[in-house]
């Protein structure tokens, strides 16, 4: 006689419990861009799932997830740089995301072959110059930056920044150790000043003539072009972009990705997978591309007009970057060569 009402209660209790506890996922992210908050808000509006973020350096996040172990609240891991994504995979903190939607939208070249992470955006690392000073002669490859005719003319940030480590890693894979060391030695000899500041500071020093050429990621120049300050937009107009290594048979311009993966111990896998699927949606790709001036990773997603204005190019493969040991070797080579 008592059984039936109890059963009915149990059936009713499930949806009430789901409503009483709003869903939330924890995203551990090493990205440092304002756009990402807009992205998380859009996901919450679309799904009702809240996003709590933990921000730190990628390697710190990996260490934290490992030390939290089975109790880690981390659901999703996001970072810039394919090498860091590969390192997270090697550390065993990820699991296959197993989402056909993601694999259908993101080209295989921008995904982990083991299905543990995928690219959400891409950026190029390019050579910039002052259009008023003119495009430097015979400068079409990264390798050319080591030529003695650019003595005292090159501006680039410190060698140990992941952006430069990745560039040298791609060169190490393409040209080998001896050539990469000779290149790094040549770049170090050609520096206009000791490495200082970030990418933006390199091309900001072009109009004064302090630097004749600068190395920077594409999105930093995009930010300047999209700025509300007229002097920034004037700077954008003045800077010329060289997409290196575009010749027939050459490897293409160095690119890197931001990527995301599902944490192995994720407590909320269903909600986390919805978030990962959201990242490749038109809406998310547009927020990332329009807000942070990155190239969308999803096939067919539109890029910002200012990026389009910089020109089309053929990207190098990111395969070489997926080997953390090679990246370590590349950094050692640059430091041995005297590039601080
Ligand atoms: Fe950056």
PDB file of N, CA, C and O and ligand atoms in Angstrom, residues 32-33 80 123 157 161 163 199 217 219-220 292, ligand 1:
ATOM      1  N   UNK A  32      44.572  34.883 -22.634  1.00  0.00           N
ATOM      2  CA  UNK A  32      44.579  36.133 -21.877  1.00  0.00           C
ATOM      3  C   UNK A  32      43.802  37.232 -22.587  1.00  0.00           C
ATOM      4  O   UNK A  32      44.154  38.396 -22.560  1.00  0.00           O
ATOM      5  N   UNK A  33      42.708  36.869 -23.276  1.00  0.00           N
ATOM      6  CA  UNK A  33      42.023  37.843 -24.117  1.00  0.00           C
ATOM      7  C   UNK A  33      40.634  38.182 -23.576  1.00  0.00           C
ATOM      8  O   UNK A  33      39.901  37.308 -23.123  1.00  0.00           O
ATOM      9  N   UNK A  80      46.802  28.491 -25.616  1.00  0.00           N
ATOM     10  CA  UNK A  80      47.442  28.817 -26.875  1.00  0.00           C
ATOM     11  C   UNK A  80      48.625  27.875 -27.036  1.00  0.00           C
ATOM     12  O   UNK A  80      49.207  27.461 -26.025  1.00  0.00           O
ATOM     13  N   UNK A 123      46.628  31.793 -35.546  1.00  0.00           N
ATOM     14  CA  UNK A 123      47.280  33.082 -35.793  1.00  0.00           C
ATOM     15  C   UNK A 123      48.549  32.846 -36.573  1.00  0.00           C
ATOM     16  O   UNK A 123      49.137  31.755 -36.478  1.00  0.00           O
ATOM     17  N   UNK A 157      60.834  39.866 -29.739  1.00  0.00           N
ATOM     18  CA  UNK A 157      60.833  39.685 -28.287  1.00  0.00           C
ATOM     19  C   UNK A 157      61.795  38.566 -27.879  1.00  0.00           C
ATOM     20  O   UNK A 157      62.422  37.934 -28.729  1.00  0.00           O
ATOM     21  N   UNK A 161      59.995  33.172 -25.206  1.00  0.00           N
ATOM     22  CA  UNK A 161      58.535  33.262 -25.269  1.00  0.00           C
ATOM     23  C   UNK A 161      58.000  32.153 -26.175  1.00  0.00           C
ATOM     24  O   UNK A 161      58.578  31.868 -27.225  1.00  0.00           O
ATOM     25  N   UNK A 163      55.860  31.966 -28.398  1.00  0.00           N
ATOM     26  CA  UNK A 163      55.665  32.311 -29.812  1.00  0.00           C
ATOM     27  C   UNK A 163      56.963  32.124 -30.605  1.00  0.00           C
ATOM     28  O   UNK A 163      56.941  31.673 -31.755  1.00  0.00           O
ATOM     29  N   UNK A 199      54.924  41.430 -28.570  1.00  0.00           N
ATOM     30  CA  UNK A 199      54.902  41.545 -30.033  1.00  0.00           C
ATOM     31  C   UNK A 199      54.567  42.962 -30.492  1.00  0.00           C
ATOM     32  O   UNK A 199      55.153  43.492 -31.419  1.00  0.00           O
ATOM     33  N   UNK A 217      52.832  38.433 -34.064  1.00  0.00           N
ATOM     34  CA  UNK A 217      51.637  37.684 -34.446  1.00  0.00           C
ATOM     35  C   UNK A 217      50.652  38.628 -35.136  1.00  0.00           C
ATOM     36  O   UNK A 217      50.570  39.814 -34.789  1.00  0.00           O
ATOM     37  N   UNK A 219      47.392  38.924 -34.937  1.00  0.00           N
ATOM     38  CA  UNK A 219      46.240  39.522 -34.257  1.00  0.00           C
ATOM     39  C   UNK A 219      46.591  40.802 -33.520  1.00  0.00           C
ATOM     40  O   UNK A 219      45.740  41.662 -33.320  1.00  0.00           O
ATOM     41  N   UNK A 220      47.870  40.951 -33.140  1.00  0.00           N
ATOM     42  CA  UNK A 220      48.272  42.197 -32.467  1.00  0.00           C
ATOM     43  C   UNK A 220      48.128  43.392 -33.408  1.00  0.00           C
ATOM     44  O   UNK A 220      47.672  44.464 -33.005  1.00  0.00           O
ATOM     45  N   UNK A 292      38.947  38.971 -31.267  1.00  0.00           N
ATOM     46  CA  UNK A 292      40.385  38.928 -30.984  1.00  0.00           C
ATOM     47  C   UNK A 292      41.236  38.914 -32.240  1.00  0.00           C
ATOM     48  O   UNK A 292      42.439  38.730 -32.158  1.00  0.00           O
TER      49      UNK A 292
HETATM   50 FE1  LIG B   1      49.486  36.908 -27.364  1.00  0.00          FE
END
